[in-house]
Coordinates of C-alpha atoms in Angstrom, one line a residue:
X4 CA 18.9 23.2 1.2
X5 CA 18.9 19.1 1.0
X6 CA 23.2 17.7 1.5
X7 CA 23.1 15.7 -1.7
X8 CA 20.9 19.5 -3.2
X9 CA 24.6 20.1 -5.2
X10 CA 25.5 16.9 -6.6
X11 CA 21.5 16.8 -7.7
X12 CA 21.8 19.5 -9.6
X13 CA 25.5 19.2 -11.1
X14 CA 24.3 15.8 -12.3
X15 CA 20.6 15.8 -13.7
X16 CA 19.8 19.4 -13.8
X17 CA 16.8 19.7 -11.6
X18 CA 15.8 21.7 -8.7
X19 CA 14.6 20.8 -4.8
X20 CA 11.0 21.4 -4.2
X21 CA 11.7 19.9 -1.0
X22 CA 14.6 18.3 0.8
X23 CA 15.7 15.4 -0.7
X24 CA 12.8 15.6 -3.9
X25 CA 14.3 17.2 -7.5
X26 CA 11.8 17.5 -10.5
X27 CA 13.1 19.1 -13.5
X28 CA 13.2 18.5 -17.4
X29 CA 16.1 16.1 -18.6
X30 CA 17.0 16.0 -22.1
X31 CA 14.0 17.0 -23.0
X32 CA 11.3 14.4 -20.6
X33 CA 10.3 15.7 -16.9
X34 CA 12.1 14.0 -14.3
X35 CA 11.1 13.3 -10.6
X36 CA 14.4 12.8 -8.7
X37 CA 14.1 11.2 -5.3
X38 CA 17.1 10.8 -3.1
X39 CA 16.9 8.2 0.2
X40 CA 18.4 5.8 1.8
X41 CA 19.0 3.1 -0.5
X42 CA 19.2 4.9 -3.3
X43 CA 17.3 7.4 -6.4
X44 CA 13.8 6.8 -7.2
X45 CA 11.4 8.5 -9.2
X46 CA 9.8 8.8 -12.1
X47 CA 10.7 9.7 -15.8
X48 CA 7.3 11.0 -17.7
X49 CA 6.6 10.2 -21.2
X50 CA 3.5 10.2 -23.6
X51 CA 4.1 6.7 -26.2
X52 CA 2.8 3.7 -26.8
X53 CA 1.6 1.7 -24.3
X54 CA 4.6 -1.2 -26.0
X55 CA 7.4 1.3 -25.7
X56 CA 6.0 2.2 -22.3
X57 CA 7.3 -1.2 -21.9
X58 CA 10.8 -1.6 -23.7
X59 CA 11.7 1.3 -21.9
X60 CA 11.6 -0.1 -18.3
X61 CA 13.4 -3.3 -20.0
X62 CA 16.0 -0.6 -21.1
X63 CA 16.2 0.7 -17.8
X64 CA 16.6 -2.5 -15.7
X65 CA 19.0 -4.0 -18.3
X66 CA 21.2 -0.9 -19.1
X67 CA 24.1 -0.6 -17.3
X68 CA 24.1 -2.9 -14.4
X69 CA 21.3 -4.5 -13.8
X70 CA 21.6 -5.1 -10.0
X71 CA 19.5 -3.8 -7.4
X72 CA 17.5 -1.9 -10.1
X73 CA 12.9 -2.0 -10.6
X74 CA 11.1 -0.2 -13.0
X75 CA 7.7 -0.6 -13.5
X76 CA 4.8 1.5 -15.1
X77 CA 3.4 4.8 -14.2
X78 CA 0.7 6.7 -14.8
X79 CA 2.8 9.1 -17.1
X80 CA 5.7 7.0 -18.2
X81 CA 8.0 4.7 -16.0
X82 CA 8.7 4.5 -11.9
X83 CA 12.3 3.5 -10.9
X84 CA 14.3 2.1 -7.9
X85 CA 18.1 2.2 -8.1
X86 CA 20.1 1.6 -5.2
X87 CA 23.7 0.9 -4.5
X88 CA 26.7 1.5 -2.1
X89 CA 28.2 5.1 -2.9
X90 CA 26.3 8.4 -4.2
X91 CA 28.7 8.7 -7.2
X92 CA 28.2 4.7 -8.4
X93 CA 24.1 4.8 -7.8
X94 CA 24.5 8.4 -9.3
X95 CA 26.7 6.7 -12.2
X96 CA 24.6 4.1 -12.9
X97 CA 21.3 6.3 -12.8
X98 CA 22.8 8.7 -15.5
X99 CA 23.8 5.6 -18.0
X100 CA 20.4 4.0 -17.7
X101 CA 18.5 7.4 -18.2
X102 CA 20.6 7.9 -21.2
X103 CA 19.2 4.4 -22.5
X104 CA 16.0 5.1 -22.2
X105 CA 16.1 8.8 -23.4
X106 CA 17.8 7.4 -26.9
X107 CA 15.1 4.9 -26.6
X108 CA 12.6 7.5 -26.7
X109 CA 13.8 10.2 -28.6
X110 CA 14.4 8.2 -32.1
X111 CA 10.5 6.7 -31.5
X112 CA 9.7 10.1 -31.7
X113 CA 7.5 9.9 -27.8
X114 CA 7.0 12.9 -25.7
X115 CA 8.1 14.9 -24.1
X116 CA 8.5 18.6 -22.2
X117 CA 6.5 20.8 -24.2
X118 CA 3.4 18.4 -24.4
X119 CA 0.8 17.0 -21.6
X120 CA 1.7 14.2 -20.5
X121 CA -2.2 12.6 -20.7
X122 CA -3.6 13.1 -23.7
X123 CA 0.1 14.1 -25.9
X124 CA -0.6 17.3 -27.1
X125 CA 1.3 19.9 -27.6
X126 CA 0.6 23.0 -25.7
X127 CA 1.0 26.8 -24.7
X128 CA -1.0 26.7 -21.7
X129 CA 0.1 24.0 -19.5
X130 CA 0.6 23.2 -16.0
X131 CA 2.7 21.3 -13.8
X132 CA 1.2 20.4 -10.6
X133 CA 2.5 16.7 -8.3
X134 CA 0.0 14.3 -8.2
X135 CA 0.8 12.0 -5.6
X136 CA 4.6 11.4 -5.1
X137 CA 5.1 12.6 -9.6
X138 CA 5.4 15.6 -11.6
X139 CA 3.3 16.3 -14.1
X140 CA 2.4 18.8 -16.8
X141 CA -0.9 18.5 -17.8
X142 CA -3.0 21.1 -20.3
X143 CA -5.6 23.2 -18.9
X144 CA -8.3 20.0 -19.8
X145 CA -6.7 17.0 -18.8
X146 CA -5.8 18.8 -15.7
X147 CA -9.5 19.7 -14.9
X148 CA -10.5 16.7 -15.5
X149 CA -7.6 15.4 -13.3
X150 CA -9.3 17.9 -10.4
X151 CA -12.9 16.5 -11.2
X152 CA -12.0 12.4 -10.7
X153 CA -9.8 13.3 -7.1
X154 CA -12.4 15.5 -6.2
X155 CA -14.7 12.3 -7.0
X156 CA -13.3 10.0 -5.9
X157 CA -12.9 11.9 -2.6
X158 CA -16.7 12.6 -2.6
X159 CA -17.0 8.6 -2.7
X160 CA -15.4 8.0 0.6
X161 CA -16.5 10.0 2.5
X162 CA -20.3 8.7 1.2
X163 CA -19.0 5.1 1.9
X164 CA -20.8 3.6 5.1
X165 CA -19.1 2.9 7.9
X166 CA -20.9 -0.5 8.5
X167 CA -18.5 -0.3 12.2
X168 CA -20.9 -3.6 12.6
X169 CA -19.6 -5.5 9.9
X170 CA -16.2 -4.5 10.1
X171 CA -16.0 -5.1 14.0
X172 CA -17.6 -8.8 12.9
X173 CA -14.9 -9.0 11.1
X174 CA -11.9 -8.0 12.6
X175 CA -13.4 -10.7 16.1
X176 CA -13.4 -13.5 13.3
X177 CA -9.3 -12.8 12.3
X178 CA -8.0 -11.7 16.0
X179 CA -9.4 -15.1 16.5
X180 CA -8.1 -17.3 13.7
X181 CA -5.2 -15.4 15.3
X182 CA -6.0 -16.7 18.7
X183 CA -6.5 -20.3 18.2
X184 CA -3.6 -20.1 16.5
X185 CA -1.8 -19.0 19.7
X186 CA -3.7 -21.7 21.7
X187 CA -2.6 -24.5 18.9
X188 CA 1.1 -23.9 19.6
X189 CA 1.2 -23.2 22.6
X190 CA 0.4 -26.5 23.3
X191 CA 3.0 -27.5 21.0
X192 CA 5.0 -26.1 22.9
X193 CA 5.4 -22.9 21.0
X194 CA 5.2 -19.8 21.9
X195 CA 5.1 -17.2 19.2
X196 CA 4.7 -14.1 19.1
X197 CA 4.7 -13.8 16.0
X198 CA 0.9 -14.6 16.2
X199 CA 0.4 -11.5 18.0
X200 CA 1.4 -9.3 14.3
X201 CA -0.8 -11.9 12.8
X202 CA -4.1 -11.4 14.9
X203 CA -3.6 -6.9 13.7
X204 CA -2.8 -7.7 10.5
X205 CA -6.2 -10.7 9.6
X206 CA -8.0 -8.3 11.9
X207 CA -7.5 -5.5 9.6
X208 CA -7.8 -7.3 6.9
X209 CA -11.5 -9.2 7.1
X210 CA -12.7 -6.0 8.9
X211 CA -12.1 -4.6 5.5
X212 CA -13.7 -8.3 4.1
X213 CA -16.8 -7.6 5.6
X214 CA -17.3 -3.9 4.6
X215 CA -15.6 -1.5 7.0
X216 CA -14.9 1.7 6.1
X217 CA -10.9 1.8 6.2
X218 CA -10.2 5.2 8.7
X219 CA -8.7 5.6 11.7
X220 CA -12.0 4.2 13.9
X221 CA -10.6 0.7 12.3
X222 CA -7.2 1.1 13.6
X223 CA -9.0 1.5 17.3
X224 CA -11.2 -1.0 16.9
X225 CA -8.3 -3.9 15.3
X226 CA -6.2 -2.6 17.6
X227 CA -8.0 -2.8 20.8
X228 CA -10.2 -6.7 19.8
X229 CA -6.1 -8.0 19.3
X230 CA -5.2 -6.3 22.8
X231 CA -8.2 -7.8 24.0
X232 CA -8.1 -11.0 22.2
X233 CA -4.7 -11.9 22.4
X234 CA -4.7 -11.3 26.4
X235 CA -7.4 -13.6 27.5
X236 CA -6.4 -16.2 25.4
X237 CA -3.4 -16.3 27.5
X238 CA -5.5 -15.3 30.8
X239 CA -7.4 -18.4 29.8
X240 CA -4.3 -20.7 28.8
X241 CA -2.9 -20.3 31.8
X242 CA -6.0 -20.8 33.8
X243 CA -6.5 -24.0 31.7
X244 CA -2.7 -25.7 33.5
X245 CA -3.3 -24.1 36.6
X246 CA -6.9 -25.9 37.1
X247 CA -5.2 -29.1 35.7
X248 CA -3.0 -28.9 38.1
X249 CA -4.8 -28.1 40.8
X250 CA -7.2 -31.1 39.7
X251 CA -4.4 -33.6 39.8
X252 CA -2.6 -31.8 43.5
X253 CA -6.7 -32.2 44.8
X254 CA -6.2 -28.0 45.3
X255 CA -8.7 -26.4 46.2
X256 CA -8.2 -24.1 48.7
X257 CA -7.4 -20.5 46.2
X258 CA -8.6 -20.5 42.6
X259 CA -6.8 -21.1 39.6
X260 CA -5.4 -17.4 39.1
X261 CA -4.7 -17.6 42.8
X262 CA -3.0 -20.1 42.1
X263 CA -0.6 -18.7 39.3
X264 CA -0.9 -15.5 41.1
X265 CA 0.8 -18.3 44.0
X266 CA 3.5 -20.1 41.9
X267 CA 6.6 -17.8 41.5
X268 CA 7.6 -20.2 38.1
X269 CA 4.1 -19.6 36.9
X270 CA 3.5 -16.0 37.9
X271 CA 6.8 -15.4 35.9
X272 CA 6.0 -16.8 32.7
X273 CA 2.5 -15.7 32.9
X274 CA 3.0 -12.2 33.5
X275 CA 6.0 -12.1 30.6
X276 CA 3.4 -13.9 28.4
X277 CA 1.2 -10.5 28.6
X278 CA 3.5 -8.4 28.7
X279 CA 5.2 -10.2 25.1
X280 CA 1.3 -10.2 23.9
X281 CA 1.6 -6.7 24.9
X282 CA 4.5 -5.6 23.3
X283 CA 4.2 -7.2 19.5
X284 CA 0.8 -6.2 19.6
X285 CA 1.2 -2.9 19.5
X286 CA 4.4 -3.7 17.4
X287 CA 1.8 -4.9 15.1
X288 CA -0.4 -2.0 15.4
X289 CA 2.1 0.8 14.7
X290 CA 3.8 -1.8 11.1
X291 CA 0.2 -2.3 9.9
X292 CA -1.4 1.9 10.6
X293 CA 2.0 2.2 8.8
X294 CA 1.0 0.1 5.9
X295 CA -2.0 1.1 5.6
X296 CA -1.6 4.2 5.2
X297 CA 1.5 4.5 3.1
X298 CA -0.6 2.0 0.9
X299 CA -3.9 4.5 0.7
X300 CA -1.6 7.0 -0.4
X301 CA -1.0 5.3 -2.9
X302 CA -3.8 4.4 -4.3
X303 CA -5.6 7.6 -3.1
X304 CA -5.2 10.9 -5.7
X305 CA -3.9 14.0 -4.5
X306 CA -2.7 16.6 -6.3
X307 CA -0.3 19.7 -4.7
X308 CA 0.9 22.7 -7.0

């Protein structure tokens, strides 16, 4: 049982499904609610016209206090975020907003509990499923249709060609752009390790853009190319400067790399830059992987009971 279980159940009449995840009926309409570190995220389900949905969003945003509040359309109603400084004040604000929306929905005969949220038909044979992050009630026909859609999307993704060669070429282009930017900034006297993160994002973008399949192999290829590309770029830049200095000083007794390793100041800078490039590349991979995973979860239909 989560720390907010009793408070949410008392305030809204919802039941906890998982830790800090609640679902139930709120004044005739389905409500899914998540307690987050910032406040509340939720879904209010109803079946209505497009114009009523849009007005419900405006009412939710502007009711009580429109600061730190966002709302948009969801497949079965509205999705909202409400933040605040304390649980009590945020819950009071949320209840006020929900009440304002529910009053409007009732006045405009928006269908709620007892109706299918996909087609709006009243039925005694309804099934509650979890579609991605929202609990929703559907009749047998709409539930079956949705399940078929999920299976079709999964089959389509599984059958999509991997296109590793095209994807790798795209990743090389993206990482190459970032490496050129790294060199330009370095010659201008700037060294921003954000370029390492940019390399991962560009590599990922062009990997998919050129037809590569967005799977775990993509993450590995982009990570490897970003790391190798940036480390080689750093190495070549230092070799260039070492070579120029050796020519100027007429040093011929060692190679540019040996010069770097034997020059304390240059060795320290080279080691620092190599390590920081590696660290920020890893950070970029983690950020990109998390961002892509969340985006995929939002875009791909997932059904659970």
